[in-house]
Each structure stands twice: as C-alpha cells, then as structure tokens.
C-alpha cells in the first residue's frame, strides 16, 4: 500500500490517501508519518480516503493490532478522523471497533462532502 498526504490550508484538513495493498506495516508507517508531519496541528482533522485500497492483506489479529496502535497515539486520540471507505471492500471495520475500545472514535462517510462537513463542524458525532 502506498500513501500520500496533502494539507488544505482553507479547510485545515489533512488528506490521507491510501491505495494499493494494505498491510499492518504500511498502515503503521502511514500513521507515524502523518503524526510526525501534522501532529502539531490543533485541532488535527484527518480525512483518510481508503477507497483505492485494492487488497487488505491483514489478518483479523493485525487489524485489531492496528486499531489498538492508533488508539494509543496521543495526537490521533485528540484528532477528528473521517474515513471514506470503498463500498465493495470495507478495510476499516475491525480496526475502527478496536480503536473505539481503546478510546478513539473515527467515523466512516460515503462522500467527501459529508466527511468535510463533519470535520469542519463542531458536532461530536456525525448526524
């Protein structure tokens, strides 16, 4: 899996595009690099687009491990995170559940417009 970051000055949102084959190692690498580059932003707003992930090569245990990992990163715990999933291949369900158990909530959206609306609003939970 490859990834790219882009910061939008106007909306103050970090765009994280993930594509290709997803593994535990490359997901952790993406999260670490995102935090290293943008972790200083307050608030940290992240739009993670995983719609171009073509294959999830992570066992259930690795998915849970990743969910626990992201929940343990202080900068991510304080972040507002929206995820755009591929409707044919949900690559975040197990990770999202594990992260939630660790105290980190991130929410999935069908469209970028809905995700951006929530990311830039004051609502705690998407409506």
XYZ file of N, CA, C and O in Angstrom:
508
model
N 0.847 -1.166 0.000
C 0.000 0.000 0.000
C 0.888 1.222 0.000
O 1.876 1.290 0.707
N 0.500 2.155 -0.758
C 1.177 3.436 -0.785
C 0.257 4.473 -0.168
O -0.947 4.251 -0.032
N 0.835 5.618 0.158
C 0.026 6.676 0.755
C 0.598 8.034 0.397
O 1.779 8.165 0.072
N -0.272 9.030 0.458
C 0.113 10.413 0.197
C -0.620 11.299 1.188
O -1.753 11.002 1.583
N 0.018 12.409 1.561
C -0.604 13.412 2.415
C -0.761 14.702 1.638
O 0.066 15.026 0.786
N -1.784 15.430 1.980
C -1.979 16.776 1.434
C -2.699 17.582 2.492
O -3.653 17.109 3.104
N -2.237 18.794 2.742
C -2.880 19.669 3.714
C -3.592 20.784 2.972
O -3.006 21.448 2.114
N -4.861 20.983 3.305
C -5.660 22.054 2.707
C -5.707 23.219 3.690
O -6.322 23.106 4.755
N -5.040 24.309 3.350
C -4.979 25.482 4.229
C -6.350 26.088 4.500
O -6.592 26.594 5.585
N -7.217 26.057 3.511
C -8.526 26.687 3.685
C -9.392 25.938 4.700
O -9.932 26.533 5.613
N -9.508 24.625 4.545
C -10.349 23.846 5.457
C -9.586 23.383 6.692
O -10.194 22.928 7.659
N -8.243 23.470 6.636
C -7.365 22.995 7.714
C -7.540 21.500 7.965
O -7.584 21.034 9.087
N -7.640 20.762 6.865
C -7.823 19.310 6.911
C -6.617 18.637 6.256
O -6.159 19.067 5.195
N -6.131 17.582 6.893
C -5.074 16.749 6.326
C -5.758 15.632 5.551
O -6.560 14.886 6.107
N -5.454 15.553 4.272
C -5.968 14.475 3.427
C -4.938 13.359 3.408
O -3.769 13.602 3.101
N -5.374 12.156 3.733
C -4.519 10.976 3.683
C -5.125 10.028 2.666
O -6.232 9.534 2.858
N -4.427 9.831 1.569
C -4.879 8.912 0.526
C -4.089 7.627 0.661
O -2.854 7.634 0.638
N -4.806 6.515 0.826
C -4.194 5.187 0.924
C -4.626 4.391 -0.299
O -5.806 4.396 -0.644
N -3.685 3.705 -0.931
C -4.031 2.946 -2.135
C -3.131 1.727 -2.275
O -2.076 1.648 -1.677
N -3.625 0.762 -3.055
C -2.871 -0.474 -3.261
C -3.197 -1.498 -2.194
O -4.292 -1.523 -1.636
N -2.228 -2.344 -1.880
C -2.399 -3.421 -0.907
C -2.097 -2.915 0.498
O -1.038 -2.344 0.747
N -3.027 -3.120 1.425
C -2.857 -2.668 2.807
C -2.279 -3.780 3.666
O -2.799 -4.891 3.689
N -1.190 -3.453 4.372
C -0.597 -4.372 5.339
C -0.471 -3.636 6.669
O -0.555 -2.395 6.725
N -0.234 -4.377 7.719
C -0.057 -3.756 9.035
C 1.122 -2.793 9.015
O 1.012 -1.653 9.477
N 2.245 -3.218 8.461
C 3.443 -2.373 8.459
C 3.232 -1.055 7.726
O 3.612 0.003 8.230
N 2.609 -1.103 6.541
C 2.475 0.157 5.814
C 1.396 1.054 6.408
O 1.478 2.268 6.318
N 0.397 0.488 7.061
C -0.592 1.333 7.750
C 0.046 2.020 8.950
O -0.211 3.195 9.198
N 0.857 1.304 9.696
C 1.545 1.920 10.838
C 2.509 2.993 10.346
O 2.592 4.078 10.932
N 3.236 2.716 9.276
C 4.161 3.703 8.713
C 3.424 4.975 8.299
O 3.874 6.091 8.577
N 2.262 4.825 7.661
C 1.474 5.992 7.253
C 1.030 6.799 8.467
O 1.133 8.030 8.476
N 0.550 6.124 9.507
C 0.087 6.827 10.712
C 1.244 7.561 11.387
O 1.095 8.722 11.800
N 2.389 6.913 11.477
C 3.553 7.553 12.118
C 4.015 8.779 11.342
O 4.335 9.814 11.926
N 4.060 8.672 10.016
C 4.493 9.806 9.211
C 3.484 10.950 9.277
O 3.867 12.120 9.330
N 2.198 10.610 9.306
C 1.171 11.643 9.419
C 1.345 12.410 10.728
O 1.328 13.644 10.741
N 1.536 11.690 11.821
C 1.698 12.336 13.124
C 2.986 13.158 13.162
O 3.005 14.263 13.696
N 4.067 12.634 12.586
C 5.334 13.373 12.575
C 5.206 14.682 11.807
O 5.769 15.701 12.207
N 4.451 14.662 10.736
C 4.346 15.848 9.883
C 3.247 16.819 10.327
O 3.416 18.033 10.230
N 2.132 16.298 10.830
C 0.972 17.146 11.123
C 0.475 17.059 12.564
O -0.509 17.702 12.910
N 1.121 16.290 13.409
C 0.651 16.094 14.775
C 0.582 17.353 15.610
O -0.101 17.394 16.624
N 1.272 18.411 15.190
C 1.276 19.673 15.921
C 0.002 20.485 15.707
O -0.266 21.423 16.465
N -0.785 20.158 14.679
C -1.988 20.930 14.373
C -3.039 20.747 15.464
O -3.294 19.642 15.919
N -3.646 21.838 15.858
C -4.705 21.819 16.861
C -5.891 22.613 16.325
O -5.749 23.810 16.129
N -6.997 22.025 16.053
C -7.247 20.591 16.098
C -6.677 19.901 14.856
O -6.553 20.504 13.802
N -6.347 18.639 15.026
C -5.890 17.817 13.906
C -7.117 17.175 13.278
O -7.825 16.417 13.927
N -7.386 17.537 12.031
C -8.525 16.990 11.289
C -7.974 16.156 10.145
O -7.203 16.654 9.323
N -8.406 14.895 10.090
C -7.870 13.970 9.099
C -9.004 13.384 8.274
O -9.987 12.875 8.818
N -8.848 13.458 6.954
C -9.758 12.770 6.042
C -8.957 11.643 5.395
O -8.095 11.877 4.551
N -9.204 10.413 5.858
C -8.492 9.235 5.351
C -9.335 8.594 4.259
O -10.443 8.128 4.506
N -8.808 8.607 3.060
C -9.507 8.042 1.906
C -8.893 6.691 1.585
O -7.768 6.605 1.112
N -9.639 5.619 1.888
C -9.147 4.256 1.642
C -9.907 3.591 0.492
O -9.843 2.376 0.328
N -10.591 4.397 -0.305
C -11.395 3.838 -1.398
C -10.544 3.188 -2.476
O -11.019 2.355 -3.227
N -9.265 3.531 -2.549
C -8.393 2.962 -3.577
C -7.516 1.828 -3.046
O -6.606 1.376 -3.729
N -7.802 1.375 -1.825
C -7.122 0.187 -1.315
C -7.706 -0.998 -2.070
O -8.909 -1.239 -2.043
N -6.853 -1.719 -2.776
C -7.323 -2.802 -3.636
C -7.349 -4.152 -2.937
O -8.070 -5.056 -3.356
N -6.558 -4.265 -1.865
C -6.489 -5.547 -1.165
C -6.094 -5.312 0.281
O -5.167 -4.559 0.557
N -6.801 -5.976 1.186
C -6.481 -5.908 2.604
C -5.729 -7.172 2.982
O -6.313 -8.246 3.068
N -4.419 -7.055 3.150
C -3.572 -8.203 3.489
C -3.216 -8.147 4.965
O -2.042 -8.142 5.346
N -4.240 -8.093 5.799
C -4.055 -8.051 7.246
C -4.973 -9.101 7.866
O -6.151 -9.163 7.536
N -4.404 -9.903 8.758
C -5.226 -10.871 9.477
C -6.135 -10.105 10.438
O -5.926 -8.907 10.694
N -7.128 -10.793 10.991
C -8.001 -10.148 11.983
C -7.183 -9.647 13.164
O -7.428 -8.558 13.681
N -6.202 -10.435 13.586
C -5.352 -10.014 14.695
C -4.567 -8.751 14.340
O -4.441 -7.839 15.160
N -4.040 -8.671 13.122
C -3.303 -7.472 12.695
C -4.227 -6.262 12.607
O -3.828 -5.147 12.946
N -5.458 -6.464 12.174
C -6.417 -5.361 12.126
C -6.696 -4.846 13.539
O -6.767 -3.633 13.767
N -6.857 -5.759 14.475
C -7.071 -5.362 15.879
C -5.829 -4.652 16.418
O -5.932 -3.655 17.139
N -4.658 -5.171 16.075
C -3.394 -4.556 16.491
C -3.311 -3.120 16.006
O -2.907 -2.223 16.750
N -3.687 -2.897 14.750
C -3.633 -1.551 14.197
C -4.628 -0.637 14.903
O -4.302 0.511 15.227
N -5.834 -1.135 15.163
C -6.818 -0.341 15.899
C -6.298 0.060 17.266
O -6.450 1.211 17.696
N -5.656 -0.873 17.961
C -5.063 -0.570 19.272
C -3.916 0.427 19.135
O -3.768 1.331 19.957
N -3.112 0.269 18.076
C -1.994 1.182 17.851
C -2.485 2.617 17.663
O -2.008 3.528 18.342
N -3.424 2.835 16.753
C -3.870 4.214 16.506
C -4.540 4.805 17.745
O -4.433 6.004 17.995
N -5.217 3.969 18.537
C -5.851 4.456 19.759
C -4.818 4.852 20.808
O -5.123 5.638 21.705
N -3.596 4.347 20.688
C -2.553 4.644 21.674
C -1.738 5.889 21.337
O -0.947 6.347 22.160
N -1.919 6.454 20.158
C -1.137 7.621 19.739
C -1.848 8.884 20.214
O -2.952 9.188 19.767
N -1.235 9.639 21.140
C -1.912 10.805 21.720
C -2.426 11.810 20.688
O -3.530 12.333 20.822
N -1.630 12.080 19.655
C -2.048 13.056 18.639
C -3.288 12.577 17.889
O -4.124 13.386 17.480
N -3.401 11.274 17.682
C -4.576 10.734 16.990
C -5.786 10.671 17.919
O -6.915 10.874 17.482
N -5.551 10.416 19.183
C -6.666 10.380 20.149
C -7.352 11.739 20.228
O -8.546 11.819 20.462
N -6.582 12.799 20.038
C -7.133 14.144 20.111
C -7.656 14.616 18.752
O -8.223 15.697 18.656
N -7.475 13.813 17.712
C -7.841 14.214 16.345
C -9.301 13.917 16.047
O -9.948 13.104 16.708
N -9.776 14.569 15.020
C -11.089 14.287 14.437
C -10.786 13.568 13.133
O -10.116 14.115 12.257
N -11.261 12.319 13.013
C -10.888 11.482 11.877
C -12.126 11.005 11.131
O -13.016 10.394 11.724
N -12.165 11.293 9.846
C -13.231 10.816 8.956
C -12.603 9.880 7.938
O -11.500 10.118 7.449
N -13.319 8.806 7.609
C -12.808 7.800 6.686
C -13.787 7.627 5.521
O -14.994 7.521 5.743
N -13.240 7.620 4.326
C -14.020 7.294 3.132
C -13.669 5.877 2.729
O -12.515 5.588 2.387
N -14.634 4.959 2.817
C -14.416 3.544 2.508
C -14.914 3.190 1.119
O -15.865 3.789 0.630
N -14.297 2.177 0.546
C -14.781 1.565 -0.675
C -16.002 0.729 -0.285
O -15.917 -0.108 0.604
N -17.124 0.941 -0.942
C -18.341 0.212 -0.571
C -18.217 -1.281 -0.850
O -18.931 -2.075 -0.252
N -17.309 -1.684 -1.726
C -17.119 -3.097 -2.047
C -16.114 -3.784 -1.123
O -16.077 -5.005 -1.046
N -15.270 -3.007 -0.452
C -14.218 -3.578 0.385
C -14.011 -2.664 1.589
O -13.278 -1.688 1.519
N -14.702 -2.962 2.695
C -14.547 -2.156 3.897
C -13.273 -2.602 4.599
O -13.215 -3.683 5.173
N -12.265 -1.755 4.555
C -10.956 -2.123 5.095
C -10.737 -1.581 6.506
O -9.629 -1.668 7.018
N -11.781 -1.025 7.133
C -11.565 -0.396 8.439
C -12.489 -0.877 9.550
O -12.329 -0.463 10.690
N -13.449 -1.741 9.285
C -14.467 -2.102 10.284
C -13.859 -2.680 11.564
O -14.181 -2.226 12.665
N -13.004 -3.676 11.450
C -12.410 -4.306 12.636
C -11.501 -3.315 13.351
O -11.517 -3.205 14.579
N -10.712 -2.548 12.587
C -9.797 -1.571 13.175
C -10.565 -0.488 13.916
O -10.174 -0.075 15.001
N -11.673 -0.043 13.326
C -12.496 1.001 13.934
C -13.068 0.518 15.264
O -13.048 1.232 16.258
N -13.546 -0.725 15.291
C -14.100 -1.289 16.523
C -13.020 -1.385 17.603
O -13.250 -1.008 18.755
N -11.837 -1.850 17.238
C -10.742 -1.977 18.209
C -10.294 -0.605 18.698
O -10.027 -0.425 19.889
N -10.185 0.362 17.796
C -9.793 1.717 18.190
C -10.812 2.304 19.155
O -10.444 2.958 20.145
N -12.085 2.077 18.889
C -13.147 2.587 19.760
C -13.002 1.998 21.167
O -13.186 2.699 22.157
N -12.654 0.716 21.254
C -12.435 0.091 22.560
C -11.257 0.729 23.284
O -11.204 0.749 24.505
N -10.310 1.275 22.520
C -9.154 1.969 23.095
C -9.398 3.446 23.335
O -8.485 4.166 23.724
N -10.602 3.924 23.056
C -10.938 5.314 23.332
C -10.833 6.259 22.156
O -10.945 7.471 22.317
N -10.620 5.748 20.952
C -10.506 6.592 19.757
C -11.681 6.323 18.839
O -11.924 5.181 18.460
N -12.406 7.359 18.502
C -13.508 7.220 17.552
C -13.124 7.828 16.224
O -12.587 8.935 16.176
N -13.367 7.101 15.164
C -13.335 7.694 13.830
C -14.553 7.190 13.097
O -15.095 6.132 13.411
N -15.017 7.994 12.174
C -16.300 7.740 11.546
C -16.157 7.587 10.044
O -15.349 8.258 9.418
N -16.976 6.707 9.485
C -16.976 6.460 8.046
C -18.058 7.289 7.371
O -19.133 7.497 7.938
N -17.747 7.711 6.146
C -18.668 8.513 5.354
C -18.723 7.967 3.941
O -17.768 7.344 3.467
N -19.832 8.239 3.269
C -19.992 7.805 1.881
C -19.419 8.807 0.894
O -18.958 8.430 -0.172
N -19.471 10.092 1.251
C -18.984 11.118 0.327
C -17.982 12.034 1.018
O -18.027 12.226 2.240
N -17.112 12.602 0.224
C -16.124 13.540 0.737
C -16.804 14.781 1.305
O -16.373 15.308 2.335
N -17.871 15.230 0.665
C -18.586 16.422 1.143
C -19.137 16.216 2.552
O -19.022 17.093 3.413
N -19.720 15.037 2.812
C -20.237 14.738 4.157
C -19.104 14.695 5.177
O -19.238 15.213 6.288
N -18.008 14.077 4.792
C -16.863 13.975 5.696
C -16.309 15.352 6.028
O -16.057 15.666 7.198
N -16.139 16.186 5.017
C -15.612 17.537 5.244
C -16.563 18.378 6.083
O -16.127 19.156 6.939
N -17.841 18.225 5.846
C -18.823 18.979 6.632
C -18.670 18.641 8.110
O -18.655 19.524 8.959
N -18.560 17.348 8.423
C -18.403 16.954 9.818
C -17.040 17.388 10.371
O -16.953 17.908 11.489
N -15.971 17.191 9.591
C -14.638 17.539 10.069
C -14.526 19.010 10.454
O -13.822 19.352 11.405
N -15.201 19.870 9.745
C -15.085 21.303 9.979
C -16.215 21.845 10.863
O -16.277 23.039 11.116
N -17.088 20.962 11.346
C -18.184 21.397 12.217
C -17.770 21.259 13.675
O -16.665 20.810 13.989
N -18.693 21.616 14.557
C -18.444 21.448 15.993
C -19.161 20.226 16.548
O -19.066 19.948 17.746
N -19.848 19.483 15.695
C -20.586 18.297 16.141
C -19.628 17.219 16.608
O -18.625 16.945 15.963
N -19.942 16.600 17.731
C -19.114 15.495 18.233
C -19.267 14.248 17.397
O -18.296 13.548 17.128
N -20.498 13.962 17.022
C -20.813 12.742 16.280
C -21.540 13.149 14.997
O -22.384 14.048 15.014
N -21.223 12.508 13.887
C -21.919 12.839 12.636
C -23.425 12.599 12.762
O -23.856 11.668 13.444
N -24.180 13.443 12.117
C -25.650 13.244 12.156
C -26.105 12.459 10.958
O -25.433 12.251 10.018
